[in-house]
CSV table of C-alpha atoms in Angstrom, one decimal:
chain,number,residue,atom,x,y,z
B,1,MET,CA,19.5,26.0,27.2
B,2,ASN,CA,18.7,27.8,24.0
B,3,SER,CA,15.0,27.9,22.9
B,4,VAL,CA,13.4,29.8,20.0
B,5,VAL,CA,10.2,31.9,20.6
B,6,VAL,CA,8.2,32.6,17.4
B,7,LYS,CA,6.5,36.0,17.2
B,8,ALA,CA,4.3,37.6,14.5
B,9,HIS,CA,3.5,41.0,12.9
B,10,PRO,CA,6.2,41.0,11.7
B,11,LEU,CA,7.2,37.4,11.7
B,12,ARG,CA,10.4,37.1,13.8
B,13,CYS,CA,12.1,34.8,16.2
B,14,GLU,CA,13.9,35.4,19.5
B,15,LEU,CA,16.5,33.0,20.9
B,16,VAL,CA,16.1,32.9,24.7
B,17,ARG,CA,17.7,31.0,27.6
B,18,VAL,CA,15.3,28.7,29.5
B,19,PRO,CA,15.8,25.8,32.0
B,20,ILE,CA,16.1,22.2,30.5
B,21,PRO,CA,12.5,20.7,30.9
B,22,GLN,CA,11.7,17.5,32.7
B,23,PRO,CA,9.6,14.8,31.0
B,24,GLY,CA,6.1,14.1,32.2
B,25,PRO,CA,5.1,10.6,33.3
B,26,ASP,CA,4.3,9.5,29.7
B,27,GLU,CA,7.0,11.5,28.0
B,28,VAL,CA,10.6,11.3,26.9
B,29,LEU,CA,13.1,14.2,27.1
B,30,VAL,CA,15.1,14.3,23.9
B,31,LYS,CA,18.5,16.0,23.3
B,32,VAL,CA,17.6,17.6,20.0
B,33,ILE,CA,20.0,17.0,17.2
B,34,PHE,CA,17.8,18.2,14.3
B,35,CYS,CA,14.5,20.0,14.3
B,36,ALA,CA,12.2,20.8,11.4
B,37,SER,CA,9.8,23.6,10.4
B,38,ASN,CA,6.3,23.2,9.2
B,39,PRO,CA,3.9,25.8,7.7
B,40,ARG,CA,1.8,25.9,10.8
B,41,ASP,CA,4.8,27.1,12.8
B,42,TRP,CA,4.4,30.6,11.2
B,43,LYS,CA,0.7,30.4,10.7
B,44,ALA,CA,-0.1,29.8,14.3
B,45,PRO,CA,1.2,33.1,15.7
B,46,ASP,CA,0.4,35.0,12.6
B,47,HIS,CA,-3.4,34.3,12.3
B,48,LEU,CA,-4.4,30.9,13.6
B,49,ILE,CA,-3.7,31.6,17.3
B,50,PRO,CA,-2.7,35.3,17.2
B,51,GLY,CA,-0.9,36.8,20.2
B,52,VAL,CA,0.6,33.5,21.5
B,53,GLU,CA,4.3,33.6,21.6
B,54,ILE,CA,5.9,30.3,22.4
B,55,ASN,CA,8.4,27.8,20.9
B,56,GLN,CA,6.4,26.6,17.9
B,57,GLY,CA,8.6,23.6,17.0
B,58,ASN,CA,6.8,20.3,16.7
B,59,GLU,CA,9.2,17.9,14.9
B,60,MET,CA,12.6,16.6,15.9
B,61,SER,CA,15.2,13.8,15.9
B,62,GLY,CA,17.8,13.2,18.6
B,63,VAL,CA,18.8,11.0,21.5
B,64,VAL,CA,16.7,10.2,24.6
B,65,GLU,CA,18.1,12.0,27.6
B,66,ALA,CA,15.5,11.0,30.2
B,67,VAL,CA,12.2,9.2,30.4
B,68,GLY,CA,9.0,9.7,32.5
B,69,THR,CA,7.9,7.4,35.3
B,70,ASN,CA,5.4,5.5,33.1
B,71,VAL,CA,7.8,5.0,30.1
B,72,TYR,CA,9.0,1.4,29.5
B,73,GLU,CA,9.8,1.3,25.8
B,74,PHE,CA,12.5,3.9,25.6
B,75,ARG,CA,15.7,4.5,27.5
B,76,LYS,CA,18.5,7.0,27.7
B,77,GLY,CA,20.7,6.9,24.6
B,78,ASP,CA,18.0,5.7,22.2
B,79,ARG,CA,18.0,7.3,18.7
B,80,VAL,CA,14.5,8.6,18.2
B,81,ALA,CA,12.3,11.0,16.2
B,82,ALA,CA,9.2,12.5,17.7
B,83,ALA,CA,6.4,15.0,17.3
B,84,HIS,CA,5.7,17.5,20.1
B,85,PRO,CA,2.2,18.6,21.1
B,86,MET,CA,1.2,21.8,19.3
B,87,GLN,CA,0.9,25.0,21.2
B,88,THR,CA,2.5,23.6,24.4
B,89,GLU,CA,5.7,24.4,26.2
B,90,ASN,CA,9.1,22.7,25.5
B,91,GLY,CA,8.8,22.8,21.7
B,92,THR,CA,11.5,21.4,19.4
B,93,TYR,CA,13.3,24.6,18.4
B,94,ALA,CA,15.6,24.0,21.4
B,95,GLU,CA,18.5,22.0,22.7
B,96,TYR,CA,16.1,19.7,24.6
B,97,ALA,CA,12.4,19.0,24.1
B,98,THR,CA,9.8,16.7,25.4
B,99,ALA,CA,7.4,14.4,23.5
B,100,PRO,CA,4.7,11.9,24.4
B,101,VAL,CA,5.6,8.3,23.8
B,102,ASN,CA,2.7,7.8,21.4
B,103,THR,CA,4.3,10.1,18.9
B,104,CYS,CA,7.9,8.9,19.3
B,105,PHE,CA,9.6,6.2,17.3
B,106,LEU,CA,13.0,4.5,17.3
B,107,ILE,CA,15.2,5.4,14.4
B,108,PRO,CA,16.4,2.2,12.6
B,109,PRO,CA,20.1,2.0,11.7
B,110,ASN,CA,19.5,2.6,8.0
B,111,ILE,CA,17.9,6.0,8.6
B,112,SER,CA,19.9,9.2,9.4
B,113,PHE,CA,18.9,11.8,12.0
B,114,GLU,CA,18.4,14.2,9.2
B,115,GLU,CA,15.9,12.1,7.3
B,116,ALA,CA,14.1,11.0,10.5
B,117,CYS,CA,13.6,14.6,11.5
B,118,THR,CA,11.4,15.1,8.4
B,119,ILE,CA,8.9,12.4,9.3
B,120,PRO,CA,6.9,12.5,12.6
B,121,PHE,CA,4.5,15.5,12.3
B,122,SER,CA,3.8,15.3,8.6
B,123,LEU,CA,3.5,11.5,8.3
B,124,CYS,CA,1.2,11.3,11.3
B,125,THR,CA,-1.1,14.0,10.0
B,126,ALA,CA,-1.2,12.3,6.5
B,127,ALA,CA,-2.1,9.0,8.2
B,128,LEU,CA,-4.9,10.6,10.2
B,129,GLY,CA,-6.4,12.0,7.0
B,130,LEU,CA,-6.0,8.8,4.9
B,131,TYR,CA,-7.0,6.2,7.5
B,132,GLN,CA,-9.0,7.9,10.3
B,133,ARG,CA,-11.0,10.4,8.2
B,134,LEU,CA,-11.2,8.8,4.7
B,135,LYS,CA,-11.6,5.3,6.2
B,136,ILE,CA,-9.1,3.8,3.7
B,137,PRO,CA,-8.1,0.3,4.9
B,138,PHE,CA,-5.0,0.4,7.1
B,139,PRO,CA,-2.0,-1.6,5.7
B,140,THR,CA,-2.5,-4.3,8.4
B,141,SER,CA,-6.2,-4.8,7.4
B,142,PRO,CA,-7.3,-7.7,5.2
B,143,ASP,CA,-9.3,-5.2,3.2
B,144,ASN,CA,-6.0,-3.6,2.2
B,145,ALA,CA,-5.6,-6.3,-0.4
B,146,GLN,CA,-8.7,-5.1,-2.3
B,147,ILE,CA,-8.3,-2.6,-5.0
B,148,GLN,CA,-9.8,0.8,-3.9
B,149,PRO,CA,-11.4,3.4,-6.2
B,150,PRO,CA,-9.2,6.3,-7.3
B,151,LEU,CA,-7.7,8.6,-4.7
B,152,ILE,CA,-6.9,12.2,-5.5
B,153,VAL,CA,-4.2,14.1,-3.5
B,154,TYR,CA,-4.3,17.9,-4.0
B,155,GLY,CA,-0.9,19.3,-3.1
B,156,GLY,CA,0.9,16.1,-3.7
B,157,ALA,CA,4.4,17.7,-3.3
B,158,SER,CA,3.6,19.2,0.1
B,159,SER,CA,4.9,17.3,3.2
B,160,ILE,CA,1.4,16.0,4.1
B,161,GLY,CA,0.5,15.3,0.4
B,162,SER,CA,3.7,13.4,-0.3
B,163,PHE,CA,3.4,11.3,2.8
B,164,THR,CA,-0.2,10.6,1.9
B,165,LEU,CA,1.0,9.3,-1.5
B,166,LYS,CA,3.8,7.2,0.2
B,167,LEU,CA,1.3,5.7,2.6
B,168,ALA,CA,-1.2,5.1,-0.2
B,169,SER,CA,1.6,3.1,-2.0
B,170,LEU,CA,1.2,0.5,0.8
B,171,GLY,CA,-2.3,-0.2,-0.4
B,172,ARG,CA,-3.9,-0.7,-3.8
B,173,PHE,CA,-5.8,2.0,-5.8
B,174,ASP,CA,-7.3,1.9,-9.2
B,175,LYS,CA,-5.7,5.3,-9.8
B,176,LEU,CA,-3.5,7.5,-7.6
B,177,ILE,CA,-3.8,11.1,-8.9
B,178,ALA,CA,-1.6,13.9,-7.6
B,179,VAL,CA,-2.3,17.6,-8.2
B,180,CYS,CA,0.9,19.5,-7.9
B,181,GLY,CA,3.1,22.2,-9.5
B,182,SER,CA,6.8,22.7,-9.3
B,183,GLY,CA,7.2,19.7,-7.0
B,184,GLY,CA,5.8,17.3,-9.6
B,185,GLU,CA,9.3,16.1,-10.5
B,186,TYR,CA,9.9,14.8,-7.0
B,187,ILE,CA,6.6,13.1,-6.8
B,188,GLU,CA,7.1,11.5,-10.2
B,189,SER,CA,10.5,10.2,-8.9
B,190,LEU,CA,8.6,8.1,-6.3
B,191,GLY,CA,7.1,6.0,-9.0
B,192,ILE,CA,3.8,5.6,-7.2
B,193,VAL,CA,1.4,8.0,-9.0
B,194,THR,CA,-0.6,7.0,-12.0
B,195,ASP,CA,-1.7,10.5,-13.1
B,196,PHE,CA,-0.5,14.1,-12.6
B,197,VAL,CA,-2.5,17.3,-12.8
B,198,ASP,CA,-0.5,20.6,-12.9
B,199,TYR,CA,-2.7,23.2,-11.2
B,200,ARG,CA,-0.6,26.0,-12.8
B,201,LYS,CA,-2.3,25.2,-16.1
B,202,GLY,CA,-5.5,26.6,-14.6
B,203,ASP,CA,-7.9,23.9,-15.7
B,204,VAL,CA,-7.8,21.6,-12.7
B,205,VAL,CA,-11.4,20.2,-12.8
B,206,ASN,CA,-11.2,19.2,-16.5
B,207,ASP,CA,-7.7,17.8,-16.1
B,208,LEU,CA,-8.9,15.7,-13.1
B,209,LYS,CA,-11.9,14.4,-15.1
B,210,ALA,CA,-9.5,13.4,-17.9
B,211,ALA,CA,-7.2,11.7,-15.4
B,212,LEU,CA,-10.2,9.8,-13.9
B,213,ASP,CA,-11.2,8.7,-17.5
B,214,GLY,CA,-14.8,8.0,-16.5
B,215,LYS,CA,-14.0,6.2,-13.2
B,216,LYS,CA,-15.9,7.2,-10.1
B,217,CYS,CA,-14.0,8.8,-7.3
B,218,PHE,CA,-15.1,8.8,-3.7
B,219,HIS,CA,-11.9,9.9,-1.8
B,220,ALA,CA,-9.7,13.0,-2.0
B,221,VAL,CA,-7.2,14.7,0.2
B,222,ASP,CA,-6.8,18.4,0.2
B,223,ALA,CA,-3.3,19.1,1.5
B,224,ILE,CA,-3.3,22.7,0.3
B,225,ASN,CA,-6.5,24.3,1.6
B,226,ASN,CA,-6.1,27.5,-0.3
B,227,GLY,CA,-9.7,28.5,-0.6
B,228,ASP,CA,-10.3,27.0,-4.1
B,229,SER,CA,-8.7,23.6,-3.8
B,230,TRP,CA,-11.6,21.7,-2.2
B,231,ASN,CA,-14.0,23.4,-4.7
B,232,HIS,CA,-12.1,21.8,-7.5
B,233,LEU,CA,-12.3,18.4,-5.8
B,234,VAL,CA,-16.0,18.5,-5.1
B,235,ASN,CA,-16.5,19.0,-8.8
B,236,VAL,CA,-15.0,15.6,-9.6
B,237,LEU,CA,-16.0,13.6,-6.5
B,238,GLU,CA,-19.3,11.6,-6.6
B,239,PRO,CA,-22.0,13.8,-5.1
B,240,GLN,CA,-23.1,11.1,-2.6
B,241,GLY,CA,-21.0,8.9,-0.4
B,242,SER,CA,-17.7,10.7,-1.0
B,243,ARG,CA,-15.2,11.8,1.6
B,244,ILE,CA,-12.6,14.6,1.6
B,245,ALA,CA,-9.9,15.1,4.1
B,246,VAL,CA,-9.0,18.7,4.9
B,247,TYR,CA,-6.4,20.1,7.2
B,248,LEU,CA,-7.3,23.6,8.4
B,249,PRO,CA,-10.2,23.4,10.8
B,250,ARG,CA,-10.6,27.2,11.0
B,251,LEU,CA,-11.6,27.6,7.3
B,252,ASP,CA,-15.1,27.8,6.0
B,253,TYR,CA,-16.0,24.6,4.2
B,254,THR,CA,-19.7,25.4,3.8
B,255,SER,CA,-19.3,25.3,0.0
B,256,ILE,CA,-18.7,21.5,0.2
B,257,PRO,CA,-22.0,19.8,-0.7
B,258,SER,CA,-23.8,18.0,2.1
B,259,GLY,CA,-23.5,14.6,0.3
B,260,ILE,CA,-19.7,14.7,0.7
B,261,SER,CA,-18.4,14.0,4.2
B,262,ILE,CA,-15.7,16.4,5.5
B,263,GLY,CA,-13.0,14.8,7.5
B,264,ILE,CA,-11.3,17.7,9.3
B,265,THR,CA,-7.8,16.5,10.2
B,266,PHE,CA,-6.1,18.2,13.1
B,267,PHE,CA,-2.8,16.8,14.3
B,268,GLY,CA,-3.6,17.8,17.9
B,269,THR,CA,-6.1,15.0,18.3
B,270,VAL,CA,-3.3,12.4,18.7
B,271,HIS,CA,-2.4,14.3,21.9
B,272,GLY,CA,-6.0,14.5,23.1
B,273,GLN,CA,-6.5,18.1,21.9
B,274,PRO,CA,-10.0,19.0,20.6
B,275,THR,CA,-10.3,20.0,16.9
B,276,PRO,CA,-11.2,23.7,16.7
B,277,PHE,CA,-14.7,24.4,15.2
B,278,TRP,CA,-15.4,20.7,14.9
B,279,ASN,CA,-17.4,18.8,17.6
B,280,HIS,CA,-16.4,15.3,16.6
B,281,ASP,CA,-14.8,13.2,19.4
B,282,CYS,CA,-11.5,11.8,18.0
B,283,ALA,CA,-10.3,10.1,21.2
B,284,GLU,CA,-9.3,7.0,19.2
B,285,ASP,CA,-6.6,9.0,17.4
B,286,VAL,CA,-4.3,8.8,20.5
B,287,ASP,CA,-4.0,5.0,20.3
B,288,PHE,CA,-4.0,5.2,16.5
B,289,ALA,CA,-0.8,7.3,16.7
B,290,TYR,CA,0.8,4.9,19.2
B,291,ALA,CA,0.3,2.0,16.8
B,292,LEU,CA,1.3,4.0,13.7
B,293,PHE,CA,4.6,5.2,15.3
B,294,ARG,CA,5.6,1.6,16.2
B,295,LEU,CA,5.0,0.5,12.6
B,296,VAL,CA,6.9,3.5,11.2
B,297,SER,CA,10.2,2.2,12.6
B,298,ARG,CA,9.5,-1.2,10.9
B,299,TRP,CA,8.4,0.4,7.6
B,300,LEU,CA,11.5,2.6,7.5
B,301,SER,CA,13.8,-0.3,8.2
B,302,GLN,CA,12.2,-2.3,5.4
B,303,GLY,CA,12.4,0.6,3.0
B,304,LYS,CA,8.6,0.7,2.6
B,305,ILE,CA,8.5,4.4,3.2
B,306,LEU,CA,11.0,7.2,3.1
B,307,GLY,CA,11.4,10.6,4.7
B,308,GLN,CA,11.2,13.9,2.8
B,309,PRO,CA,14.0,15.7,0.9
B,310,TYR,CA,15.4,18.4,3.1
B,311,VAL,CA,17.2,21.7,3.1
B,312,LEU,CA,19.6,22.2,6.0
B,313,LEU,CA,20.0,25.8,6.9
B,314,PRO,CA,23.2,27.0,8.5
B,315,ASN,CA,23.6,28.4,12.0
B,316,GLY,CA,21.2,26.1,13.8
B,317,LEU,CA,18.5,27.7,15.8
B,318,LYS,CA,19.5,31.1,14.7
B,319,SER,CA,18.1,30.3,11.2
B,320,VAL,CA,14.6,29.3,12.3
B,321,GLU,CA,13.4,32.8,11.5
B,322,ASP,CA,14.8,32.6,8.0
B,323,GLY,CA,13.3,29.1,7.5
B,324,LEU,CA,9.8,30.3,8.6
B,325,LEU,CA,10.0,33.3,6.3
B,326,GLN,CA,10.9,31.0,3.4
B,327,LEU,CA,7.8,28.9,4.1
B,328,LYS,CA,5.6,32.0,4.5
B,329,GLU,CA,6.9,33.4,1.1
B,330,GLY,CA,6.3,30.1,-0.7
B,331,LYS,CA,10.0,29.6,-1.5
B,332,ILE,CA,10.1,25.9,-0.5
B,333,SER,CA,8.6,23.1,-2.5
B,334,ALA,CA,8.8,19.3,-2.0
B,335,SER,CA,11.4,19.8,0.8
B,336,LYS,CA,11.5,20.1,4.5
B,337,ILE,CA,13.6,22.8,6.2
B,338,ILE,CA,15.7,21.4,9.0
B,339,TYR,CA,18.3,22.8,11.4
B,340,ARG,CA,21.2,21.1,13.2
B,341,VAL,CA,21.0,22.4,16.8
B,342,ASP,CA,24.8,22.1,17.3
B,343,ASP,CA,25.3,24.6,14.5
B,344,THR,CA,23.9,27.4,16.6
B,345,PRO,CA,26.7,29.9,17.1
B,346,ILE,CA,28.4,29.7,20.6
B,347,GLY,CA,27.2,32.6,22.8
B,348,SER,CA,23.8,32.9,21.1
């Protein structure tokens, strides 16, 4: 089968022929119909984990081809979307890929393969930050009926940021503030944000203070992690008892005051992978993801959450390199790049 290996310096992709993988005991094998790109797919080989050349794909939708010996919820022919463990073999830039059942969900009839493909990786990461790191009440908790203090999402139009806002809409917040730029129009269309701050105006801290209008803020999500973003946030969070969720464990967060708790959010914890440079045991994230992905199907069928807008590139797997370059060059905002595997030219 065709599989894409991502390389760096310069960023490039190679389409190779490899055997169809077999699912492990707690995995499903998916015939991939659509796969999606995330910023980490180019960042990992470029500087996060330099020198490692593998199939970096982590997000897909398709049809179950086979199931592992311990799998009882899924069967051949099921329409599913799934997230593949990071930095492991059998990634989603391929004709077939594997995924653990705890990060796989059934696609309800009202959701297309295209939309479903935009959901698994980013939504799960957003949920980890919001519920597991910030300790916001989960939608099934009785505490979810209580009005929470304001929540700030920096990078509201990013995949993680927009899913954070969509999940937050399942709760109640005194204010829901999004910091964004060109993607603000999409976030505004969701109708769930009370206040917008445009970082391009260059006065983020004062604009956030104006949006808070004197209200105390204890929770923020930094979905950008650009080196300055969390410094803006700590200037408006309460100096004691606040929490901030961040998403790049290899960055230096020592500028964050000691009175503000840092919740490093690393998608790999849902597959039992340790968080780099963070010694916290996040073993509970494995079961959290299992429960979340079962609810995702229900929420999608009820229209409570939606996927991301997407850009479908031509030529299937042959376009992964172009997609990753667009992400690296910052050409994509408020959209997910996806590929239809069957569009890969014959003979590639």
